[in-house]
Amino acid sequence: MKRVRLSIVGFGVVGQGLAELLHTKRELLRRTFSLEVVLVSVSNSRHGFIYRDEGLDIPTLLDLSARRQPLTQHADIQHWPNALEGLQATTADVLAEATWTNLQDAEPGISHIRAALTKGIHVISANKGPAALAATELLTLAQQHGVQLRLEATVMAGTPILSTVQEGMAGVNIHAVRGILNGTTNYILTAMARGRNYAEVLAEAQGLGYAEADPTADVEGYDVVAKTLILAALVFGQSLKPEQVKREGITGITREQIQQAAHEGKRIKLVASLSRAADMPAAPLEARVEPIALAAEDALAQVNGVMNALTFHSDSLSSVTIIGPGAGRLETGQGLLADLIAVSKTL
Amino acid sequence: MKRVRLSIVGFGVVGQGLAELLHTKRELLRRTFSLEVVLVSVSNSRHGFIYRDEGLDIPTLLDLSARRQPLTQHADIQHWPNALEGLQATTADVLAEATWTNLQDAEPGISHIRAALTKGIHVISANKGPAALAATELLTLAQQHGVQLRLEATVMAGTPILSTVQEGMAGVNIHAVRGILNGTTNYILTAMARGRNYAEVLAEAQGLGYAEADPTADVEGYDVVAKTLILAALVFGQSLKPEQVKREGITGITREQIQQAAHEGKRIKLVASLSRAADMPAAPLEARVEPIALAAEDALAQVNGVMNALTFHSDSLSSVTIIGPGAGRLETGQGLLADLIAVSKTL
């Protein structure tokens, strides 16, 4: 039995989703992977960082979080005012970074990740900020310290994208990817294709929790730009800046345009794409996020509602498309869990 | 640089596909994986098994094969009348098994695989016979000898299915899979949906090389049954026998049935399915291969021509669908290549 000591920094929706999976899948992890995960520390921005060498009790933490109570449970729990101080003062084998996504400067996640990697702690992260703005720098830092940085949960939640590129499709030369990477906008466009109008559907998506009160990051394409930058780094090994992605959101799309497309057998989707000349691995990438009227035969045209999808075009596999959930508490937690299992195999 | 000594047994379409990829991707393998593959032995049923300790020249082998010449090229090449004798007399780190699929008794592939595993040689295989009839036995044998047996290329060629279940979706509890796993029948059904008749399309598929002269294995569903058995073993850990799969082919489907389905917005596909009660991991599997009229919203309904697809239903990822090529020389070779890279990481 392999015992892995885990720290979860950011105990919101995603961090709690991972904790819940670790609890409900405890037996499966033991039986299938000979893996026992001990949650040694947890933090959130409200209550700071707590650490207990013998491990924390997950159901208690989930219950305290649900009641918005301080996470401290035992007399022997140590406490620091914030995650960065806690990480620097304590130990773990793996850090799960699940604080909020900041696409301006990637803080505080990037500082947590740098601190962990520098201490020789493996990092699995669901945080799109550091992955979008600094994946190449952070992967280099991980390599320098002989540890892994895995980012599966940053693109399409736990739907296996990044591991598939790196493992299942190892040796494939990918020259283009095209995808639907935002559930909110796909939900809105799908409903508009059924005849409803933008404002009404947006309000409904907000009510269902699919869209934020301020929907700008989704509907203007910034969230998809972030995922496009992550794919540029991890699929193509190229660091792009946000301003190198040609971006257009969906706010200018009218119901009439959508119906006109439908009339021609097409579907308008917010499509992220990265491509380079097929025979030039080092050629610069063209990166775009924009609404496109897709032909009905396109695998992406049939991806509806909050589902996401990504198509890889390559030399030895023509095209491969992966369709799956793009968000969600357990779905994103699952991306972290798969990365945790992958890391644990090397420990 | 890691040097891996490879034996390719079965130098037909798939074995040659792998060899070609090893040759064209030599630089990519060095640069990306620090991997140098030395092809030390090759066999085919016509010319037997040849071995050269320093490695064989791939372009020469491909040229000799294309001209149906004996594969012997150098004075220092050793020769055995068949692969089994050759494997027993020589050494390698990895065996790529790519002989013909025999769904009766899995020979000669299964003997090659047993011989290699018993000698402590890792095995990657594209041969559906041993995988369908004896995956559990062979995986146990591999474990006993401390080596890996990887079978990515046996289901949907190099489209990453088995590695995705085992790595990208590690920790997911899958309770059902449903897929389109045969390109020939999907090509025929797709053409029939466009108004053509069975006999005409079958003849065309035979002309294009998509269907065999004797199409029974495809059109009666035996090929899909084999893949269903492989998925039962590798996704669910259950050994099923062919007679435990309820099987119905496509020869009874009329153009009228297909047009009637289309009229209702549905598509008839030859669907393989495996399922068990969601909350009972040890419950017996229900296994079926049969034509089904799929609703247009089903991700599988839109998979046309020779493309294949598989949907996984699970606890923490709801549904994930992977669409990709299901056959082909380079596509199947790519499945072997990805497995070879995975094995090499553990050497």
XYZ file of C-alpha atoms in Angstrom:
694
model
C 0.000 0.000 0.000
C 1.382 3.407 -1.056
C 0.632 6.278 1.305
C 0.460 9.718 -0.343
C 0.231 12.898 1.758
C -1.928 15.486 -0.002
C -2.517 19.201 0.555
C -5.615 20.823 -0.957
C -5.216 24.586 -1.284
C -8.496 26.245 -2.184
C -11.359 24.391 -0.538
C -14.218 25.728 -2.642
C -16.336 23.794 -5.117
C -13.429 22.003 -6.827
C -11.323 21.338 -3.728
C -14.356 19.926 -1.951
C -15.206 17.844 -5.027
C -11.760 16.234 -4.893
C -12.077 15.646 -1.138
C -15.456 14.009 -1.611
C -14.073 11.684 -4.306
C -11.136 10.753 -2.064
C -13.608 9.833 0.647
C -16.170 7.941 -1.458
C -13.506 6.193 -3.563
C -11.219 5.243 -0.669
C -11.812 1.513 -1.186
C -11.512 1.710 -4.980
C -8.173 3.550 -4.657
C -6.861 0.912 -2.259
C -8.056 -2.037 -4.304
C -7.183 -0.782 -7.781
C -4.104 1.348 -7.201
C -2.839 0.206 -3.764
C -3.137 3.863 -2.894
C -4.001 5.480 0.415
C -4.339 9.256 0.299
C -3.877 11.143 3.582
C -5.206 14.693 3.454
C -2.703 16.541 5.642
C -3.639 20.162 4.926
C -6.441 22.286 3.556
C -6.910 25.998 3.120
C -9.482 28.493 2.041
C -9.286 32.256 1.773
C -11.763 32.738 4.622
C -10.113 30.572 7.293
C -6.504 30.185 6.244
C -4.413 27.011 6.180
C -4.695 24.087 8.571
C -2.340 21.119 8.888
C -2.440 17.866 10.791
C 0.390 15.400 10.360
C -1.825 12.329 10.961
C -4.405 13.530 8.444
C -7.667 15.460 8.523
C -11.142 13.937 8.542
C -12.797 14.634 5.174
C -16.492 14.339 6.182
C -15.897 16.793 9.033
C -14.184 19.252 6.682
C -17.013 19.005 4.130
C -19.590 19.526 6.857
C -17.753 22.531 8.329
C -17.401 24.044 4.854
C -21.084 23.571 4.087
C -21.904 25.431 7.300
C -19.223 28.082 6.552
C -17.540 27.289 9.851
C -13.776 27.533 10.487
C -12.129 24.283 9.349
C -10.227 23.667 12.595
C -11.466 20.433 14.147
C -8.822 18.914 16.415
C -6.759 20.325 19.251
C -3.633 19.081 17.447
C -4.306 21.018 14.251
C -1.762 23.664 13.305
C -2.959 26.877 11.723
C -1.453 29.522 9.445
C -3.191 32.695 8.253
C -2.799 31.841 4.559
C -1.883 29.011 2.223
C 1.507 30.343 1.175
C 2.795 30.517 4.753
C 1.263 27.126 5.508
C 2.813 25.470 2.464
C 6.226 26.879 3.318
C 6.033 25.662 6.919
C 4.674 22.137 6.369
C 5.278 19.049 4.226
C 3.268 17.015 1.686
C 3.942 14.749 -1.278
C 1.414 16.413 -3.557
C -0.297 19.809 -3.694
C -3.738 20.069 -5.292
C -4.109 23.732 -6.291
C -7.774 24.709 -6.543
C -7.945 28.395 -5.703
C -9.850 30.800 -7.943
C -8.791 31.512 -11.518
C -7.175 34.905 -11.952
C -6.343 35.623 -15.586
C -4.602 38.936 -14.781
C -1.557 37.752 -12.831
C -2.487 34.161 -11.830
C -2.249 34.966 -8.098
C -2.498 33.511 -5.564
C -2.345 30.137 -7.341
C 0.961 30.709 -9.101
C 2.732 31.514 -5.829
C 1.344 28.348 -4.237
C 2.515 26.274 -7.216
C 5.981 27.851 -7.297
C 6.403 27.359 -3.544
C 5.412 23.687 -3.739
C 7.534 22.824 -6.784
C 10.540 24.582 -5.272
C 10.146 22.442 -2.141
C 10.065 19.265 -4.278
C 6.313 18.775 -3.937
C 4.405 17.423 -6.966
C 1.567 19.690 -8.086
C -1.811 18.862 -9.617
C -3.837 21.936 -10.457
C -7.351 22.848 -11.545
C -6.485 26.543 -11.596
C -6.606 27.973 -15.121
C -4.687 31.163 -14.250
C -1.193 29.758 -13.715
C -1.716 27.163 -16.473
C -2.789 29.796 -19.012
C -0.221 32.463 -18.159
C 2.819 30.456 -17.095
C 2.575 26.745 -17.962
C 5.961 26.639 -19.663
C 7.742 28.431 -16.796
C 6.084 26.182 -14.214
C 6.787 22.956 -16.134
C 10.444 23.979 -16.349
C 10.480 24.680 -12.617
C 8.941 21.249 -11.947
C 11.574 19.581 -14.105
C 14.380 21.447 -12.327
C 13.130 20.111 -9.006
C 12.476 16.569 -10.256
C 8.718 16.675 -9.661
C 5.592 16.583 -11.791
C 3.109 19.343 -12.604
C -0.142 17.958 -14.022
C -2.976 20.133 -15.312
C -5.713 17.774 -16.563
C -8.469 19.558 -14.632
C -7.762 22.937 -16.270
C -9.284 21.990 -19.650
C -12.687 20.232 -19.865
C -12.628 19.361 -16.149
C -11.916 15.636 -15.745
C -12.628 14.717 -19.362
C -9.252 13.221 -20.269
C -7.627 15.668 -22.670
C -4.119 16.528 -21.568
C -3.242 13.006 -20.378
C -4.582 11.662 -23.667
C -2.268 13.913 -25.652
C 0.716 13.032 -23.502
C 0.071 9.329 -22.959
C -2.626 7.725 -25.114
C -1.557 9.691 -28.187
C 2.177 9.634 -27.438
C 4.144 9.835 -30.676
C 1.317 11.480 -32.632
C 2.230 14.707 -34.376
C -0.757 17.021 -33.827
C -0.991 19.947 -36.234
C -4.368 21.373 -35.223
C -6.946 21.285 -32.446
C -10.475 22.669 -32.557
C -12.864 22.645 -29.669
C -15.901 23.778 -27.741
C -14.393 24.606 -24.377
C -17.009 26.639 -22.531
C -20.266 25.150 -21.299
C -22.025 28.445 -20.582
C -21.760 29.770 -24.112
C -22.566 26.375 -25.617
C -25.671 26.178 -23.451
C -26.734 29.634 -24.630
C -26.035 28.930 -28.323
C -27.840 25.564 -28.128
C -30.937 27.208 -26.633
C -30.808 30.037 -29.177
C -30.692 27.428 -31.958
C -34.044 26.247 -30.601
C -35.489 29.716 -31.128
C -34.923 31.498 -27.817
C -33.217 34.856 -27.395
C -29.868 35.654 -25.826
C -30.976 37.699 -22.787
C -33.611 35.185 -21.739
C -31.270 32.194 -22.004
C -28.439 34.016 -20.224
C -30.763 34.762 -17.298
C -31.799 31.111 -17.200
C -28.159 29.934 -17.299
C -27.404 32.282 -14.404
C -30.327 30.823 -12.462
C -29.065 27.273 -13.065
C -25.552 28.208 -11.924
C -24.052 27.672 -15.409
C -23.272 31.371 -15.812
C -21.771 33.895 -13.398
C -23.599 37.077 -12.308
C -21.014 38.890 -14.452
C -20.913 36.650 -17.544
C -18.153 38.590 -19.315
C -15.406 35.948 -18.925
C -17.643 33.354 -20.575
C -19.606 35.253 -23.219
C -16.707 37.411 -24.402
C -14.501 34.334 -24.801
C -11.854 35.111 -22.145
C -12.348 31.742 -20.412
C -11.875 29.958 -23.741
C -8.791 32.063 -24.480
C -7.301 30.811 -21.200
C -7.920 27.187 -22.187
C -6.509 27.877 -25.650
C -3.291 29.155 -24.064
C -3.091 25.988 -21.933
C -3.503 23.798 -25.026
C -0.862 25.831 -26.884
C 1.630 25.087 -24.119
C 0.726 21.461 -23.445
C -0.185 20.168 -26.907
C 2.247 22.248 -28.988
C 4.879 23.307 -26.471
C 4.418 26.972 -27.411
C 3.877 29.842 -24.955
C 1.336 32.292 -26.302
C 0.163 35.509 -24.669
C -3.575 36.262 -24.412
C -3.266 39.056 -26.972
C -1.903 36.543 -29.521
C -5.291 34.807 -29.594
C -7.761 36.406 -31.984
C -10.880 36.626 -29.812
C -14.555 37.222 -30.548
C -17.344 36.397 -28.069
C -20.967 35.454 -28.679
C -22.688 38.691 -27.624
C -22.921 39.876 -31.219
C -24.664 36.714 -32.431
C -28.329 37.224 -33.241
C -31.117 34.667 -33.208
C -31.524 35.441 -36.904
C -27.932 34.465 -37.671
C -28.386 31.223 -35.795
C -31.615 30.438 -37.597
C -30.060 31.299 -40.941
C -27.202 28.882 -40.177
C -29.706 26.196 -39.128
C -31.531 26.751 -42.412
C -28.262 25.885 -44.197
C -27.856 22.777 -42.000
C -25.182 24.445 -39.871
C -24.725 25.166 -36.171
C -23.043 28.261 -34.736
C -20.598 27.344 -31.962
C -17.938 29.266 -30.052
C -14.878 27.472 -31.407
C -11.327 27.580 -30.089
C -8.680 26.608 -32.593
C -4.937 26.236 -32.716
C -3.167 25.258 -35.889
C 0.148 25.268 -37.646
C 1.407 24.002 -40.984
C 1.185 20.187 -40.839
C 4.786 19.592 -41.876
C 6.397 22.347 -39.777
C 6.511 21.427 -36.069
C 8.240 24.671 -35.128
C 5.978 26.966 -37.170
C 4.119 29.614 -35.176
C 0.626 28.699 -34.052
C -2.467 30.450 -35.269
C -4.827 30.816 -32.303
C -8.475 31.867 -32.553
C -11.581 31.944 -30.370
C -14.658 32.872 -32.399
C -18.217 31.885 -33.308
C -18.196 29.639 -36.378
C -21.065 28.111 -38.362
C -20.082 24.441 -38.392
C -21.351 21.965 -40.978
C -23.697 19.334 -39.525
C -21.193 16.548 -40.308
C -18.583 18.172 -38.035
C -18.358 16.165 -34.788
C -18.343 19.469 -32.872
C -21.635 20.627 -34.428
C -23.575 17.992 -32.477
C -22.114 18.887 -29.070
C -24.958 20.565 -27.231
C -25.775 22.148 -23.879
C -23.004 22.261 -21.292
C -20.962 19.457 -22.910
C -17.518 20.342 -24.266
C -15.467 18.696 -27.004
C -12.064 18.835 -28.607
C -10.868 17.486 -31.964
C -7.201 16.694 -32.618
C -5.945 16.631 -36.209
C -2.710 14.713 -36.648
C -0.433 12.752 -38.925
C -1.060 9.199 -37.757
C -4.617 9.368 -36.357
C -6.353 11.710 -38.850
C -8.931 13.189 -36.452
C -9.822 12.167 -32.905
C -12.643 13.912 -31.029
C -13.240 13.702 -27.287
C -16.639 14.822 -25.974
C -17.353 15.150 -22.269
C -18.317 17.380 -19.382
C -16.440 20.676 -19.281
C -17.150 21.717 -15.698
C -18.705 20.524 -12.462
C -17.721 19.804 -8.891
C -17.073 16.062 -9.153
C -16.080 16.257 -12.825
C -13.274 18.727 -12.061
C -12.358 16.855 -8.870
C -12.043 13.752 -11.058
C -9.434 15.498 -13.223
C -7.391 16.162 -10.089
C -7.905 12.580 -8.902
C -6.632 11.087 -12.191
C -3.566 13.334 -11.969
C -3.048 12.317 -8.334
C -3.126 8.626 -9.306
C -0.661 9.281 -12.143
C 1.712 11.110 -9.786
C 1.402 8.421 -7.128
C 2.615 5.769 -9.599
C 5.968 7.535 -9.690
C 6.330 7.886 -5.910
C 18.858 8.201 -24.406
C 16.995 4.994 -23.702
C 17.642 2.142 -26.134
C 14.752 -0.306 -26.542
C 15.185 -3.555 -28.487
C 11.980 -4.425 -30.342
C 10.760 -7.558 -32.093
C 7.879 -7.278 -34.588
C 6.165 -10.607 -35.123
C 3.737 -10.456 -38.025
C 5.089 -8.128 -40.693
C 1.878 -7.543 -42.633
C -0.071 -4.304 -42.894
C 0.042 -3.469 -39.162
C 3.603 -4.627 -38.469
C 4.827 -2.632 -41.456
C 2.781 0.366 -40.291
C 4.575 0.321 -36.938
C 7.956 -0.063 -38.653
C 7.230 2.880 -40.924
C 6.273 5.068 -37.952
C 9.443 4.052 -36.099
C 11.430 5.124 -39.127
C 9.635 8.408 -39.921
C 9.337 9.405 -36.253
C 12.879 8.482 -35.246
C 13.811 12.115 -34.498
C 10.528 12.851 -32.689
C 11.030 9.797 -30.447
C 14.570 10.879 -29.607
C 13.680 14.487 -28.954
C 10.410 14.015 -27.078
C 10.939 10.727 -25.250
C 14.741 10.259 -25.307
C 13.903 6.960 -26.946
C 15.854 5.010 -29.529
C 14.100 1.904 -30.832
C 16.280 -0.820 -32.330
C 14.326 -3.324 -34.415
C 16.183 -6.565 -33.685
C 13.806 -9.130 -35.180
C 10.930 -9.435 -37.606
C 8.898 -12.360 -38.843
C 6.179 -13.167 -41.309
C 4.465 -16.452 -42.080
C 6.000 -16.646 -45.531
C 9.670 -16.157 -44.651
C 9.990 -17.028 -40.986
C 11.848 -15.103 -38.272
C 15.032 -13.099 -38.730
C 17.211 -11.584 -36.014
C 20.155 -9.230 -36.004
C 21.640 -8.156 -32.708
C 22.761 -4.728 -34.001
C 19.355 -4.028 -35.501
C 17.681 -4.369 -38.893
C 17.288 -1.613 -41.488
C 13.615 -0.627 -41.679
C 13.515 0.879 -45.205
C 15.147 -2.272 -46.584
C 12.601 -4.486 -44.774
C 9.681 -2.413 -46.084
C 11.071 -2.549 -49.593
C 11.641 -6.328 -49.453
C 8.113 -6.821 -48.091
C 6.584 -4.689 -50.816
C 8.332 -6.865 -53.382
C 7.374 -10.057 -51.486
C 11.042 -10.956 -51.223
C 12.602 -12.887 -48.295
C 13.438 -10.427 -45.509
C 17.048 -11.565 -45.078
C 19.347 -8.676 -45.913
C 22.714 -9.073 -44.208
C 25.174 -11.947 -44.023
C 25.066 -11.639 -40.206
C 21.301 -12.161 -39.954
C 20.162 -15.246 -38.097
C 17.121 -17.092 -39.335
C 14.488 -19.420 -37.781
C 11.660 -21.124 -39.658
C 8.933 -19.541 -37.507
C 8.360 -16.803 -34.955
C 7.911 -19.075 -31.949
C 11.292 -20.731 -32.397
C 12.900 -17.384 -33.115
C 11.399 -15.726 -30.033
C 12.570 -18.588 -27.839
C 16.107 -18.452 -29.203
C 16.672 -14.671 -29.165
C 16.263 -11.638 -26.890
C 14.330 -8.367 -26.987
C 12.900 -5.847 -24.520
C 9.495 -5.628 -26.195
C 7.497 -7.849 -28.545
C 4.998 -6.210 -30.908
C 2.526 -8.967 -31.823
C 0.833 -8.232 -35.141
C -0.005 -11.595 -36.658
C -3.499 -12.299 -38.026
C -6.551 -12.360 -35.778
C -7.860 -15.862 -35.135
C -11.042 -15.829 -33.072
C -11.201 -19.635 -32.822
C -8.133 -20.418 -30.710
C -6.062 -17.188 -30.939
C -3.115 -19.007 -32.540
C -0.394 -18.334 -33.436
C -0.494 -14.978 -31.609
C -1.283 -16.351 -28.182
C 1.734 -18.681 -28.258
C 3.996 -15.794 -29.254
C 2.645 -13.653 -26.420
C 2.920 -16.436 -23.815
C 6.486 -17.213 -24.914
C 7.544 -13.570 -24.666
C 5.876 -12.834 -21.317
C 7.350 -16.030 -19.844
C 10.812 -14.853 -20.921
C 10.244 -11.485 -19.212
C 9.656 -9.595 -22.463
C 7.027 -6.802 -22.443
C 4.301 -7.291 -25.045
C 2.328 -4.766 -27.083
C -0.252 -6.361 -29.327
C -2.600 -5.409 -32.150
C -3.906 -8.983 -32.391
C -7.574 -9.197 -31.383
C -7.582 -12.997 -30.990
C -5.495 -13.368 -27.817
C -6.965 -10.139 -26.386
C -10.565 -11.288 -26.949
C -10.174 -14.894 -25.840
C -7.527 -14.707 -23.110
C -6.822 -11.135 -21.929
C -7.241 -11.990 -18.251
C -4.994 -15.063 -18.442
C -2.325 -13.135 -20.340
C -2.453 -10.090 -18.024
C -1.982 -12.424 -15.061
C 0.960 -14.089 -16.803
C 2.480 -10.653 -17.473
C 2.090 -9.694 -13.827
C 3.684 -12.964 -12.672
C 6.730 -12.198 -14.794
C 6.896 -8.508 -13.863
C 6.268 -7.209 -17.366
C 3.548 -5.248 -19.148
C 0.998 -6.400 -21.700
C -0.618 -3.466 -23.531
C -3.449 -3.832 -26.033
C -4.353 -0.307 -27.206
C -4.238 -1.248 -30.896
C -6.836 -4.036 -30.525
C -9.816 -1.664 -30.144
C -10.270 1.319 -32.498
C -6.686 1.043 -33.777
C -4.594 3.875 -32.315
C -7.539 5.965 -31.139
C -6.721 6.125 -27.431
C -9.331 3.981 -25.686
C -7.692 1.492 -23.354
C -4.974 3.861 -22.133
C -7.645 6.485 -21.528
C -9.617 4.114 -19.298
C -6.529 3.072 -17.397
C -4.725 6.398 -17.165
C -6.721 9.493 -18.143
C -9.877 8.193 -16.452
C -8.090 6.501 -13.527
C -10.398 6.411 -10.528
C -13.590 6.674 -12.584
C -16.161 3.969 -11.946
C -17.510 3.042 -15.392
C -20.858 1.248 -15.377
C -21.565 1.118 -19.119
C -19.885 1.496 -22.501
C -21.569 1.775 -25.882
C -19.781 1.998 -29.166
C -19.476 1.737 -32.910
C -16.457 -0.522 -33.262
C -16.467 -1.723 -36.869
C -15.743 0.575 -39.784
C -16.988 -1.753 -42.514
C -20.519 -2.052 -41.152
C -20.641 1.639 -40.297
C -19.589 2.501 -43.836
C -22.351 0.258 -45.203
C -25.044 1.594 -42.857
C -24.011 5.201 -43.555
C -24.292 4.646 -47.320
C -27.636 2.831 -46.914
C -28.938 5.814 -44.916
C -28.227 7.846 -48.062
C -30.540 5.563 -50.027
C -28.261 2.883 -51.434
C -28.780 -0.849 -51.074
C -26.769 -3.368 -49.060
C -25.328 -5.517 -51.873
C -24.155 -2.535 -53.887
C -22.460 -0.829 -50.937
C -20.845 -4.065 -49.749
C -19.304 -4.567 -53.203
C -18.027 -0.975 -53.119
C -16.559 -1.441 -49.629
C -14.801 -4.575 -50.845
C -13.410 -2.633 -53.796
C -12.097 0.089 -51.449
C -10.461 -2.478 -49.169
C -12.812 -1.666 -46.250
C -14.466 -5.103 -46.420
C -12.963 -8.572 -46.854
C -13.848 -10.881 -49.763
C -15.692 -12.927 -47.121
C -17.411 -10.170 -45.117
C -18.935 -12.509 -42.502
C -16.708 -11.464 -39.584
C -17.728 -7.834 -40.103
C -21.347 -7.935 -41.201
C -22.415 -10.684 -38.789
C -20.842 -8.822 -35.861
C -18.095 -11.318 -34.922
C -15.365 -8.660 -35.154
C -17.355 -6.389 -32.838
C -17.965 -9.289 -30.437
C -14.183 -9.723 -30.196
C -13.717 -6.047 -29.325
C -16.570 -6.263 -26.827
C -14.790 -9.135 -25.066
C -11.596 -7.060 -24.935
C -13.482 -4.134 -23.368
C -15.155 -6.474 -20.859
C -11.738 -7.632 -19.683
C -9.928 -4.294 -19.750
C -12.649 -1.843 -18.705
C -14.588 -4.075 -16.294
C -12.070 -6.790 -15.381
C -14.524 -9.510 -16.395
C -13.756 -12.455 -18.687
C -16.679 -13.166 -20.991
C -16.922 -15.920 -23.584
C -18.112 -15.105 -27.132
C -21.402 -16.964 -26.525
C -22.154 -14.637 -23.590
C -22.485 -11.713 -26.020
C -25.946 -11.422 -27.579
C -25.079 -10.939 -31.239
C -27.014 -9.742 -34.268
C -25.351 -8.559 -37.494
C -26.550 -6.064 -40.114
C -27.470 -8.460 -42.927
C -31.142 -8.400 -41.939
C -31.387 -4.600 -42.055
C -33.349 -3.313 -45.011
C -33.090 0.046 -46.715
C -36.740 0.566 -45.728
C -35.932 0.133 -42.025
C -33.112 2.633 -42.323
C -35.291 5.129 -44.152
C -38.085 4.661 -41.621
C -35.602 5.375 -38.812
C -34.331 8.451 -40.675
C -37.910 9.622 -41.019
C -38.138 9.527 -37.188
C -34.855 11.452 -36.924
C -32.902 8.318 -35.986
C -29.867 6.497 -37.358
C -29.431 2.719 -37.351
C -25.942 1.742 -36.162
C -24.320 -1.555 -35.203
C -23.839 -0.882 -31.484
C -21.713 -2.810 -29.016
C -22.709 -2.377 -25.397
C -21.564 -3.560 -22.012
C -23.380 -2.574 -18.865
C -23.917 -3.483 -15.248
C -25.903 -1.984 -12.393
C -24.278 1.391 -11.592
C -23.861 0.697 -7.886
C -22.709 -2.936 -8.148
C -19.110 -3.190 -9.408
C -19.135 -7.003 -9.192
C -22.505 -7.482 -10.908
C -22.415 -9.571 -14.094
C -22.102 -7.643 -17.333
C -24.775 -7.549 -19.968
C -23.066 -7.699 -23.371
C -24.767 -7.037 -26.703
C -23.828 -6.408 -30.319
C -26.862 -5.401 -32.369
C -28.271 -2.826 -34.785
C -30.002 -0.033 -32.852
C -31.922 3.009 -34.064
C -30.147 5.826 -32.194
C -31.739 9.197 -31.508
C -30.090 12.045 -33.433
C -28.872 13.633 -30.152
C -26.821 10.538 -29.318
C -23.136 11.297 -29.954
C -22.846 7.892 -31.671
C -25.629 8.679 -34.158
C -23.408 11.226 -35.921
C -20.420 8.912 -36.373
C -20.353 8.127 -40.067
C -18.356 6.161 -42.621
C -15.367 4.213 -41.361
C -15.007 6.240 -38.146
C -15.531 4.428 -34.824
C -16.619 5.771 -31.439
C -17.058 4.684 -27.861
C -19.048 6.291 -25.037
C -18.221 5.643 -21.370
C -20.920 6.172 -18.752
C -19.556 6.629 -15.246
C -20.044 8.028 -11.772
C -17.771 11.055 -11.839
C -17.670 11.982 -15.552
C -21.289 11.337 -16.628
C -20.591 10.464 -20.282
C -17.375 10.745 -22.277
C -17.287 9.877 -25.989
C -14.155 9.279 -28.036
C -14.477 9.339 -31.833
C -11.625 8.330 -34.088
C -10.325 5.998 -36.771
C -11.067 2.325 -36.102
C -8.610 0.739 -38.525
C -5.787 1.514 -40.912
C -2.110 0.775 -41.380
C -0.596 3.835 -39.697
C -3.561 4.249 -37.308
C -3.079 0.752 -35.900
C 0.697 1.106 -35.941
C 0.184 4.282 -33.894
C -1.635 2.284 -31.198
C 1.403 0.006 -30.950
C 3.734 3.015 -30.912
C 1.885 4.672 -28.004
C 2.057 1.398 -26.069
C 5.759 1.080 -26.885
C 6.416 4.586 -25.537
C 4.423 3.762 -22.369
C 6.400 0.555 -21.819
C 9.715 2.302 -22.491
C 9.013 4.763 -19.670
C 9.219 1.870 -17.209
C 12.450 0.393 -18.614
